[in-house]
PDB file of C-alpha atoms in Angstrom:
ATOM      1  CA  UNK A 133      49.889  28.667 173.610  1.00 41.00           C
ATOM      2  CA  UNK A 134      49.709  25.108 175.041  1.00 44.00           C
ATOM      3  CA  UNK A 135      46.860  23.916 177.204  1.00 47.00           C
ATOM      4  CA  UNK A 136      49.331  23.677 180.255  1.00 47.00           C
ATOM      5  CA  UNK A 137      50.821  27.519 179.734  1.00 41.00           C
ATOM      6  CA  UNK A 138      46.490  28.863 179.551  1.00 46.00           C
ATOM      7  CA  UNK A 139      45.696  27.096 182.558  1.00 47.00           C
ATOM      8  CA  UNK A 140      48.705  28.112 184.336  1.00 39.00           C
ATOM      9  CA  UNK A 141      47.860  31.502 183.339  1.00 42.00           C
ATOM     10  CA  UNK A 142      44.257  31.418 184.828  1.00 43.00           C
ATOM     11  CA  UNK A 143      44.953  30.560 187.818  1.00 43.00           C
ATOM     12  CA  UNK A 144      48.232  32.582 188.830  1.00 37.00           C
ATOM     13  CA  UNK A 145      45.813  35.892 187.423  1.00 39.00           C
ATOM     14  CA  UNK A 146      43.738  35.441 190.381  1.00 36.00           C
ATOM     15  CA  UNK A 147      41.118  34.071 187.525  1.00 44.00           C
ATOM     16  CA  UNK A 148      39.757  36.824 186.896  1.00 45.00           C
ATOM     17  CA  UNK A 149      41.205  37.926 183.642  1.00 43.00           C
ATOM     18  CA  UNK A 150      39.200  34.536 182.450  1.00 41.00           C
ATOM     19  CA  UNK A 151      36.014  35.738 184.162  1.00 47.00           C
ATOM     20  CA  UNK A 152      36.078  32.836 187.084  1.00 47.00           C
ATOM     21  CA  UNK A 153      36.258  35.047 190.395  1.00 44.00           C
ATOM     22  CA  UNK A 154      32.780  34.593 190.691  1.00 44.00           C
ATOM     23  CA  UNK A 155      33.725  30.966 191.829  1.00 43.00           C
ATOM     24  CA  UNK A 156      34.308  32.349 195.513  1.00 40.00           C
ATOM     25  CA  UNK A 157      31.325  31.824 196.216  1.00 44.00           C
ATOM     26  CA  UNK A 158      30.804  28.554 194.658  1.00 45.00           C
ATOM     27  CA  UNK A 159      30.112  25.305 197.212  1.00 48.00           C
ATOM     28  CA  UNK A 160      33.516  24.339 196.098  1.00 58.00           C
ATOM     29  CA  UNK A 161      36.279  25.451 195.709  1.00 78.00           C
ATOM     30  CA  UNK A 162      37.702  21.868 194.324  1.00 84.00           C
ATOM     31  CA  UNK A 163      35.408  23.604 190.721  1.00 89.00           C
ATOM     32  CA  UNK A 164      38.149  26.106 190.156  1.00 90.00           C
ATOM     33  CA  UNK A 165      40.673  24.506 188.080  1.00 91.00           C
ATOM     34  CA  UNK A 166      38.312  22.367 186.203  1.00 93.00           C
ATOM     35  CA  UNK A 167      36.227  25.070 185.203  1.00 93.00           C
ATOM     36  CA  UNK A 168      39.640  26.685 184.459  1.00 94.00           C
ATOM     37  CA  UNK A 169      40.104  24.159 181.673  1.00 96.00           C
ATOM     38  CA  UNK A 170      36.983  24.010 180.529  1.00 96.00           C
ATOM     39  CA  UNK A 171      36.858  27.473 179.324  1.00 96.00           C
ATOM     40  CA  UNK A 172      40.424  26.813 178.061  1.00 96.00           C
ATOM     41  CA  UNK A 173      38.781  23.692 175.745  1.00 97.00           C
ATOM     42  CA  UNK A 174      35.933  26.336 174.888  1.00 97.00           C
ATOM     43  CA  UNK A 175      38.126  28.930 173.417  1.00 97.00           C
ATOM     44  CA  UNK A 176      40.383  26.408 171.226  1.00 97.00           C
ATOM     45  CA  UNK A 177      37.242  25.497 169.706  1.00 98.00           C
ATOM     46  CA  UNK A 178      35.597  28.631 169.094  1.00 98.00           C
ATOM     47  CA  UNK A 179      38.942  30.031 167.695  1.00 98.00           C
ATOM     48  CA  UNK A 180      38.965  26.600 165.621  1.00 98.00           C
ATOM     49  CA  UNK A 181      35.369  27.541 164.691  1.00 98.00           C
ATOM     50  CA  UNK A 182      36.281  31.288 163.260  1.00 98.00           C
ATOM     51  CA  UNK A 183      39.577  29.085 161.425  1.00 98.00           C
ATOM     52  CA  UNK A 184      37.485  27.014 159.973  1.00 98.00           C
ATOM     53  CA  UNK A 185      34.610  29.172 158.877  1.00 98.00           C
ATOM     54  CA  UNK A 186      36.583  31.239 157.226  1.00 98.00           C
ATOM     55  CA  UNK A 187      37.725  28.795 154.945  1.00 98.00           C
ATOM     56  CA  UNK A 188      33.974  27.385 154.752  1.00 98.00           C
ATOM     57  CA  UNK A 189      32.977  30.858 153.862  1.00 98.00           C
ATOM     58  CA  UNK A 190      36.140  31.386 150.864  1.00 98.00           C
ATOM     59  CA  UNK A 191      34.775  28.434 149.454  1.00 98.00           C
ATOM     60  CA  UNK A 192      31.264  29.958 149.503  1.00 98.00           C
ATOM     61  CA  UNK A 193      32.947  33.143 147.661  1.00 98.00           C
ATOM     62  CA  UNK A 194      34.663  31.218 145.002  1.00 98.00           C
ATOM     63  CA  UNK A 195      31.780  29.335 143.889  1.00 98.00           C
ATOM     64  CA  UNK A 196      32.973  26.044 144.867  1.00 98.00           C
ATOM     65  CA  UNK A 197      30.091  24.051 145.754  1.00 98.00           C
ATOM     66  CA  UNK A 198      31.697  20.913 146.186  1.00 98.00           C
ATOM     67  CA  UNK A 199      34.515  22.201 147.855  1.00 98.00           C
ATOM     68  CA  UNK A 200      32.463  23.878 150.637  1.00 98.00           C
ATOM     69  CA  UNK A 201      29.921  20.640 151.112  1.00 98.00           C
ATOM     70  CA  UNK A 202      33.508  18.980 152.130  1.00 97.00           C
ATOM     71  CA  UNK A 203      34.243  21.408 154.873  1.00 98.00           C
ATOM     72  CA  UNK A 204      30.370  21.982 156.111  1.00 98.00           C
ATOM     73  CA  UNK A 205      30.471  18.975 158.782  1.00 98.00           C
ATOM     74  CA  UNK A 206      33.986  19.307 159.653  1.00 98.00           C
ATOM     75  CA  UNK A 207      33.544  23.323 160.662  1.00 98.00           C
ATOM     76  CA  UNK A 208      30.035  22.544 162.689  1.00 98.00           C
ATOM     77  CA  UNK A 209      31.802  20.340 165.392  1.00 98.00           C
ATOM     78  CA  UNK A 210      33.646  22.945 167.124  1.00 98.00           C
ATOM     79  CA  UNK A 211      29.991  24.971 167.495  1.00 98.00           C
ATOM     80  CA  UNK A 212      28.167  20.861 168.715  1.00 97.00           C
ATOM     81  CA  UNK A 213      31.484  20.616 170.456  1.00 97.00           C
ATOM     82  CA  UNK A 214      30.389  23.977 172.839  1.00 97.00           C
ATOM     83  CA  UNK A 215      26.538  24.704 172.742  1.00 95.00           C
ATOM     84  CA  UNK A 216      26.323  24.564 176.047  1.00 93.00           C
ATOM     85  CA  UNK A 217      27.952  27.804 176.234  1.00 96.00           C
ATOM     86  CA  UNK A 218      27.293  29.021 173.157  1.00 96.00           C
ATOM     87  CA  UNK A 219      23.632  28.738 173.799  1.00 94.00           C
ATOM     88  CA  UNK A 220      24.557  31.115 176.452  1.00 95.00           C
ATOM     89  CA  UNK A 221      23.651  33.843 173.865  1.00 97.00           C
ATOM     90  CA  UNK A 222      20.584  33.028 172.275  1.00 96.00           C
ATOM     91  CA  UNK A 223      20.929  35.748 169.599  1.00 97.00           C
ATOM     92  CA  UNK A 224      23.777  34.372 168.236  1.00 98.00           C
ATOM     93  CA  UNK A 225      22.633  31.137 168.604  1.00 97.00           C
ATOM     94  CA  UNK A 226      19.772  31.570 166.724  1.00 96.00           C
ATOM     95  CA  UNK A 227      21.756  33.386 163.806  1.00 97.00           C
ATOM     96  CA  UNK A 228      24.124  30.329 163.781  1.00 98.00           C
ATOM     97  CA  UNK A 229      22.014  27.360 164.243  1.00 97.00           C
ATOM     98  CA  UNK A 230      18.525  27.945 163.623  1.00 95.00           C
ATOM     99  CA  UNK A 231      16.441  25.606 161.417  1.00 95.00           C
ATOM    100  CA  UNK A 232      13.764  26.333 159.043  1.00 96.00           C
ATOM    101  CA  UNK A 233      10.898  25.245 161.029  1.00 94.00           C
ATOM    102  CA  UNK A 234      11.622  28.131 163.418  1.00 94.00           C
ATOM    103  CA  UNK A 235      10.271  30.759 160.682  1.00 96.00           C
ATOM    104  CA  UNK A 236       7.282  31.247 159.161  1.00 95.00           C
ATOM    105  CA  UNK A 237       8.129  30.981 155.746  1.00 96.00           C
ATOM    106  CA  UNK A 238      10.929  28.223 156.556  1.00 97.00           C
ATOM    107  CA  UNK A 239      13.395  28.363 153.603  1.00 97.00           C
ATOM    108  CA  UNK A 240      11.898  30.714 152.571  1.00 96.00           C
ATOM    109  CA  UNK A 241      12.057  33.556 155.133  1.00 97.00           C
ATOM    110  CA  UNK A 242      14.962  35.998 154.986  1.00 95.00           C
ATOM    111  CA  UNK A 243      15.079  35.634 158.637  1.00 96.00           C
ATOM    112  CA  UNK A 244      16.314  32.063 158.278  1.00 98.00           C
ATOM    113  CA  UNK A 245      20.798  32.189 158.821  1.00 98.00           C
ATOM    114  CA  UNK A 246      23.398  30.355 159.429  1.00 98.00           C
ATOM    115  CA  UNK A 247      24.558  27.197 159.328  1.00 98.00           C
ATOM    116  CA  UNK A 248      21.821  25.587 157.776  1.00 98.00           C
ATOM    117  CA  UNK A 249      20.227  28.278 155.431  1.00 98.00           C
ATOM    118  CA  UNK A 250      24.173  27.778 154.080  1.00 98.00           C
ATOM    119  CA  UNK A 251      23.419  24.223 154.048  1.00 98.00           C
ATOM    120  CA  UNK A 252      20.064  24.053 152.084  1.00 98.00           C
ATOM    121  CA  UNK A 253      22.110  26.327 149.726  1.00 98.00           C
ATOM    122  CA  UNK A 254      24.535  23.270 149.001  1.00 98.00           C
ATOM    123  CA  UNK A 255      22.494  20.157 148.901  1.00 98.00           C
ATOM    124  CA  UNK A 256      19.076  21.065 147.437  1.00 98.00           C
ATOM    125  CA  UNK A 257      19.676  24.663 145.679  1.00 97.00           C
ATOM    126  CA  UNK A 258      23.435  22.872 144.359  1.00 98.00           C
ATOM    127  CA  UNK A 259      24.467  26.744 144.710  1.00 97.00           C
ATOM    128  CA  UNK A 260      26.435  29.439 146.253  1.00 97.00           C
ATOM    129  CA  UNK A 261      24.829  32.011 144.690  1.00 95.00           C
ATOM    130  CA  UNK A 262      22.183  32.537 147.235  1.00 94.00           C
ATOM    131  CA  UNK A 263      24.314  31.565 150.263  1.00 98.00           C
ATOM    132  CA  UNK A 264      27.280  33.909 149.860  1.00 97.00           C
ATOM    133  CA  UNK A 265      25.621  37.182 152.577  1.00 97.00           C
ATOM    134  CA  UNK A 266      24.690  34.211 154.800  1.00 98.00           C
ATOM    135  CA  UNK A 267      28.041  33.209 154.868  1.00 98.00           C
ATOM    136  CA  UNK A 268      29.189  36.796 155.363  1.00 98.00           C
ATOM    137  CA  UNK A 269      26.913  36.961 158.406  1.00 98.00           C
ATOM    138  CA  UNK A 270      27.879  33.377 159.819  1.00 98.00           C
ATOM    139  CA  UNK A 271      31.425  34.656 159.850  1.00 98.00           C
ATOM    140  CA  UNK A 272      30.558  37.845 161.557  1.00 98.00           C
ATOM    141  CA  UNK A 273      28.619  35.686 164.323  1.00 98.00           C
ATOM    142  CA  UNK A 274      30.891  33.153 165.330  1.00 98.00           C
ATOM    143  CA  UNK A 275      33.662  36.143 165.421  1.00 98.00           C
ATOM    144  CA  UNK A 276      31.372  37.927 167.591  1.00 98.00           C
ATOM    145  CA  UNK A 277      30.638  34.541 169.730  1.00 98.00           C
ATOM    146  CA  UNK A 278      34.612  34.221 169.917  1.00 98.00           C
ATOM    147  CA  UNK A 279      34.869  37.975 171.424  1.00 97.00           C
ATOM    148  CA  UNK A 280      32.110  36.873 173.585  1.00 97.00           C
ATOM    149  CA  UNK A 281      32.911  34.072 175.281  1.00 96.00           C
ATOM    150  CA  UNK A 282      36.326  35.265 176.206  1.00 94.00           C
ATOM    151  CA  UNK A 283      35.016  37.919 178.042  1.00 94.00           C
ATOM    152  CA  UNK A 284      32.516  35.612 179.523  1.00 93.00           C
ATOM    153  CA  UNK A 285      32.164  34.245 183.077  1.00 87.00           C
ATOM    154  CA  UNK A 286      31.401  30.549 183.237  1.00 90.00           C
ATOM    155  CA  UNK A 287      28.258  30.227 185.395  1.00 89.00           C
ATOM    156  CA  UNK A 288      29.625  26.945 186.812  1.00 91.00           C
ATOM    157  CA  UNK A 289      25.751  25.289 186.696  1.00 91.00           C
ATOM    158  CA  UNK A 290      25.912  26.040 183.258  1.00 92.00           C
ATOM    159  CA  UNK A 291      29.112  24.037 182.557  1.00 94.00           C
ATOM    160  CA  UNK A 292      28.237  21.286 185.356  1.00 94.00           C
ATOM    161  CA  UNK A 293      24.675  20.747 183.774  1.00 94.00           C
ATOM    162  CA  UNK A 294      26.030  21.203 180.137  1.00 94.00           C
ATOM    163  CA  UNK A 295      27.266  17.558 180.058  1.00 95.00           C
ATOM    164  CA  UNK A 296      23.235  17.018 180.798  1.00 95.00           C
ATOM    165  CA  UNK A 297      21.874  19.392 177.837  1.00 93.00           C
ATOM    166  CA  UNK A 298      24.270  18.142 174.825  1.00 93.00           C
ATOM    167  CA  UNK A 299      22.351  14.471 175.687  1.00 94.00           C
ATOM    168  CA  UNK A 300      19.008  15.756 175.982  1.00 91.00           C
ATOM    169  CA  UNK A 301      19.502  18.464 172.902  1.00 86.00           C
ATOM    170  CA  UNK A 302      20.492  14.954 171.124  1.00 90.00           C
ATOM    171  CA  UNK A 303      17.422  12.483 172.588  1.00 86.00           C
ATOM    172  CA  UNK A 304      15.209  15.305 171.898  1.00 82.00           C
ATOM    173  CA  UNK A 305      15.964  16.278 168.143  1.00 79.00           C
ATOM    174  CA  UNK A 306      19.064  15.042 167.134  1.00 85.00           C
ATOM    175  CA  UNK A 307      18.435  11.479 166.734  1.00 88.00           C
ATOM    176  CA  UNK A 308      16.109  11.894 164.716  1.00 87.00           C
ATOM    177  CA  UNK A 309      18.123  13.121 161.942  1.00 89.00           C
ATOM    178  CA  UNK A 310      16.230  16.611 161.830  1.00 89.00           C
ATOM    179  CA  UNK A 311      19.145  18.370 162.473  1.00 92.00           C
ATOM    180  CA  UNK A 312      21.251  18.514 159.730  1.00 96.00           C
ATOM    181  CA  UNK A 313      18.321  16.909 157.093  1.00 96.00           C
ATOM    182  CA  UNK A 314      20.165  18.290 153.649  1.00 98.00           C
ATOM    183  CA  UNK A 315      23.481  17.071 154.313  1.00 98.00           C
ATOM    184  CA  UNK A 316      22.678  13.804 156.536  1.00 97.00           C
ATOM    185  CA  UNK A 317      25.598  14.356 158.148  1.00 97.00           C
ATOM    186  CA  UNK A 318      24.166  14.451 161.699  1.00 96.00           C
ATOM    187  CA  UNK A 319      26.500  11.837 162.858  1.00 96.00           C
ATOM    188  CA  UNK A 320      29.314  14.706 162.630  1.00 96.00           C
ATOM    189  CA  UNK A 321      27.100  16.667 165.148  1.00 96.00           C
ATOM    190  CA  UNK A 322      26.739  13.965 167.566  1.00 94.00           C
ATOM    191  CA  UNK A 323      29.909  12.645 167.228  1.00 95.00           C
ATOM    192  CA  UNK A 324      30.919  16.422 168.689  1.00 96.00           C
ATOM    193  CA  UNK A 325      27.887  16.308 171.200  1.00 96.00           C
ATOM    194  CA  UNK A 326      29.183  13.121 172.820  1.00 95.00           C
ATOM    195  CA  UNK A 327      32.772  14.645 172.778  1.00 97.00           C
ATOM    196  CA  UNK A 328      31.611  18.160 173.881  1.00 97.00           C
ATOM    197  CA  UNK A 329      29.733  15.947 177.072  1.00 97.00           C
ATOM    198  CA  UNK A 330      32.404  13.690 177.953  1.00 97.00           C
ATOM    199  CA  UNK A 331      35.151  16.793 177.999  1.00 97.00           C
ATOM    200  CA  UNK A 332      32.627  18.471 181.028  1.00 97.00           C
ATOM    201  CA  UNK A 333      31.854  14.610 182.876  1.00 96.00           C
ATOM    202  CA  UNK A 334      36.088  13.763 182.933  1.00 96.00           C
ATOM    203  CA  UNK A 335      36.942  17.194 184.179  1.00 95.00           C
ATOM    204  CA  UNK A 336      34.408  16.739 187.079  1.00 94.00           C
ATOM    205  CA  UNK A 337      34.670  13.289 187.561  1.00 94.00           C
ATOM    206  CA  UNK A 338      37.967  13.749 189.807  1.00 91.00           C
ATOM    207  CA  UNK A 339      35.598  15.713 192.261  1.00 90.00           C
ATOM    208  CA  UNK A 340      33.106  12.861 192.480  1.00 88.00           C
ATOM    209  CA  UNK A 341      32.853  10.917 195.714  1.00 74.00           C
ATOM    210  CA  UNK A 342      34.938   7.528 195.725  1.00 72.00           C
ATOM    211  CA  UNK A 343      31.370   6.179 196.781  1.00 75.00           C
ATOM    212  CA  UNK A 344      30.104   6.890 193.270  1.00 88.00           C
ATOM    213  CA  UNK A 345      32.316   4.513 191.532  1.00 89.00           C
ATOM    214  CA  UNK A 346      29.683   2.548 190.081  1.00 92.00           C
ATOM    215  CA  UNK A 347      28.036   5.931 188.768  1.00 95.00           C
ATOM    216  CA  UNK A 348      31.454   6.261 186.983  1.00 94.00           C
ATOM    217  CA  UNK A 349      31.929   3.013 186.118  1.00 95.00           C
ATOM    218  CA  UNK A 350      27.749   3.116 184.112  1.00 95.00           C
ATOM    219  CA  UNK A 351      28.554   6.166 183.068  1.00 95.00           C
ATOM    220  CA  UNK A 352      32.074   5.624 181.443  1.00 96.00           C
ATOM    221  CA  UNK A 353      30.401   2.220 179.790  1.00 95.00           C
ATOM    222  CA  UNK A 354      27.949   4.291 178.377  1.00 93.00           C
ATOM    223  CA  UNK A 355      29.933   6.549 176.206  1.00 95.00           C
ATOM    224  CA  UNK A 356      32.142   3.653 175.569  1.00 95.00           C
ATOM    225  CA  UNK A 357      29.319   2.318 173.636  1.00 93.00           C
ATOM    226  CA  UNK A 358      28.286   5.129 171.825  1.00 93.00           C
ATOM    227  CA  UNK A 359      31.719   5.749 170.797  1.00 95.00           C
ATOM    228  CA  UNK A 360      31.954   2.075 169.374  1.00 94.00           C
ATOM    229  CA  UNK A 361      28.705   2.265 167.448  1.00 93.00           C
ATOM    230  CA  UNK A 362      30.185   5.829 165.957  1.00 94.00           C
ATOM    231  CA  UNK A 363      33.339   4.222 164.940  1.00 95.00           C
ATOM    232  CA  UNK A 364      31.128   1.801 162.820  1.00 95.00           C
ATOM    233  CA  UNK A 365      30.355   4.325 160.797  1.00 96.00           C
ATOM    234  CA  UNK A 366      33.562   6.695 160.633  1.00 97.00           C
ATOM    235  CA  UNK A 367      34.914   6.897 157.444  1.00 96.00           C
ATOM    236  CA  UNK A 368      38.801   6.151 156.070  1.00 94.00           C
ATOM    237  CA  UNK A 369      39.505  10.240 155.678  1.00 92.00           C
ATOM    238  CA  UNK A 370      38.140  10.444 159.420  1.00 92.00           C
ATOM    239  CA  UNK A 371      34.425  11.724 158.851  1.00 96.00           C
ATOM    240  CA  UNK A 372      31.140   9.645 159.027  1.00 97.00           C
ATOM    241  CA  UNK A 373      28.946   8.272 156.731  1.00 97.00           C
ATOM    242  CA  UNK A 374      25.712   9.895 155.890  1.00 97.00           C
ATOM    243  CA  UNK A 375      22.706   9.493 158.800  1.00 96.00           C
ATOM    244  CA  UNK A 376      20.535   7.654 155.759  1.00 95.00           C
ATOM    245  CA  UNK A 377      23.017   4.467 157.222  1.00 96.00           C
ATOM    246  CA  UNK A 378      22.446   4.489 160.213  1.00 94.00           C
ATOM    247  CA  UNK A 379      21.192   0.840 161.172  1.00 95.00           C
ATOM    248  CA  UNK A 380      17.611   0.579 162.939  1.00 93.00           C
ATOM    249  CA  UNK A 381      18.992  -1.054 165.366  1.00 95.00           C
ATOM    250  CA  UNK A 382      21.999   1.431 165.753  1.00 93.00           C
ATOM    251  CA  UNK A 383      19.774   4.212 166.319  1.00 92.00           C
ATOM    252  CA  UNK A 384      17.765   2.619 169.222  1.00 92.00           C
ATOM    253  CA  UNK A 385      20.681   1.960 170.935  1.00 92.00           C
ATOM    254  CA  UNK A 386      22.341   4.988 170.447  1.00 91.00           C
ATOM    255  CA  UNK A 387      18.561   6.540 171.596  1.00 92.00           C
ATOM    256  CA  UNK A 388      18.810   4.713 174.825  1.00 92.00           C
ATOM    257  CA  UNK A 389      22.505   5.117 175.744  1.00 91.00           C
ATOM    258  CA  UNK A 390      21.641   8.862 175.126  1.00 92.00           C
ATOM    259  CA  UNK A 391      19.249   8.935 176.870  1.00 92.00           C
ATOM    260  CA  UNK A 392      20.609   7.545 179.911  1.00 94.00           C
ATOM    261  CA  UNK A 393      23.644   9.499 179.699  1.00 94.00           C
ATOM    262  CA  UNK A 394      21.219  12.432 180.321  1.00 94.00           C
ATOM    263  CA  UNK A 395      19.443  10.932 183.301  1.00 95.00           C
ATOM    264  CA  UNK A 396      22.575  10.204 184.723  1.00 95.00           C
ATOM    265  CA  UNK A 397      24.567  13.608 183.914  1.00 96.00           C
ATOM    266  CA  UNK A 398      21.763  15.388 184.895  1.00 94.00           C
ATOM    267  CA  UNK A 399      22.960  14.334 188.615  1.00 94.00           C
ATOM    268  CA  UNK A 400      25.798  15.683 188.589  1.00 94.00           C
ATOM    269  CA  UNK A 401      24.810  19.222 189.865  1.00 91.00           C
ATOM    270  CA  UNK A 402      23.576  17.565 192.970  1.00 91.00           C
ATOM    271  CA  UNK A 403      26.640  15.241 193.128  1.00 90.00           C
ATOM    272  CA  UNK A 404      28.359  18.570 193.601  1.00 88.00           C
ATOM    273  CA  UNK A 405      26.856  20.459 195.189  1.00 83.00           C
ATOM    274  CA  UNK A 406      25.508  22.927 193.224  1.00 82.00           C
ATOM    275  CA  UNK A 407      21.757  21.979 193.224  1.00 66.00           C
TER     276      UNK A 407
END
């Protein structure tokens, strides 16, 4: 289905069917058809996520080590793309996209899934042999968070303030290359941070007042610059270098463009009306 036939769909149901009635009651009803398409971007990337896990995962089963570092990055960004929502459920969440230093035993601990127990598998055990139930179960979960979230209804200060929480998840732990620290290929995940952001901001930016032009105008020169220091460092098949190249100087200014995209998204609720 195209983007234009889902929305279309949404909104001649009466919403509900896509779990957005509850925006009667919102302070606006100007939110509706925005939040409409949000959900509609959320569920092409969590069906792209389940697409491209599964091929993550058949490389897993045939032993291909190489193969499946190649797709790791690529089949994270749909997940960066939608945390906001996907953090919604925090036991999937965890299952997908915890890191070692949440359990005691770190790699160690049987506990530790996902994403990056599949990851340590790659880069520092060089195996699949240890990964290939994890990658079982990461399938399973990002089904299940598929099945989820299109049953879900979009608790609209969770979408508004999402643009907010991808920057601050970023300032907070990203940037310093913790997240994906086997790979290095954090600038994959904040490449899909930044896009996951500016999706929520120019779906709501319609609805801000003409009197906040030069919020806009900061705002849109902000991501402008992040997106030109990420080009730097895109690559000629379309993917990014590893972190480890990330210039000094790069990284501070990335770490203060993020973090005034937060401070300034963070507004955005109140802009609204909706704090």
């Amino acid at each position: 289905m195209t983007g234009n036939f889902l929305k279309t769909t949404v909104l001649a149901a009466g919403l509900a069917g896509w779990g957005l009635s509850a925006l009667a009651a919102s302070p606006s009803l100007e939110l509706v058809a925005p939040l409409a398409d949000y959900k509609i971007y959320v569920a092409e990337n969590t069906a792209q996520l389940v697409a491209d896990t599964t091929g993550l995962v058949d490389a897993i089963k045939a032993g291909d080590v190489e193969g499946a570092k190649a797709l790791f990055a690529a089949t994270r960004t749909s997940y960066e793309k939608i945390e906001p929502i996907a953090e919604l459920f925090a036991d999937l969440d965890v299952s997908i996209d915890a890191r070692a230093d949440d359990y005691e035993k770190g790699e160690a601990d049987p506990a530790f899934t996902g994403f990056h127990r599949i990851e340590y598998g790659l880069w520092v055990e060089g195996s699949t042999d240890g990964i290939q139930d994890y990658a079982d179960g990461l399938l399973a979960d990002v089904t299940d968070l598929d099945s989820r979230i299109a049953a879900l209804t979009f608790p609209p200060d969770a979408v508004v303030g999402g643009a907010a929480a991808l920057m601050e998840e970023v300032a907070a732990t990203k940037i310093s290359g913790e997240e994906d620290r086997y790979s290095r290929t954090d600038l994959w995940d904040f490449d899909a941070n930044f896009a996951g952001a500016k999706e929520i901001y120019e779906l709501l930016k319609p609805l801000l007042a003409e009197g906040d032009s030069a919020f806009t105008a900061k705002v849109d020169g902000n991501f402008g610059t992040v997106e030109e220091v990420l080009a730097k460092y895109r690559t000629e098949d379309g993917g990014f270098a590893s972190y480890e190249e990330l210039s000094g100087s790069d990284r501070a200014l990335l770490s203060a463009k993020v973090n005034t995209l937060a401070e300034d998204l963070s507004t955005l609720e109140a802009k609204l009306g909706l704090g």
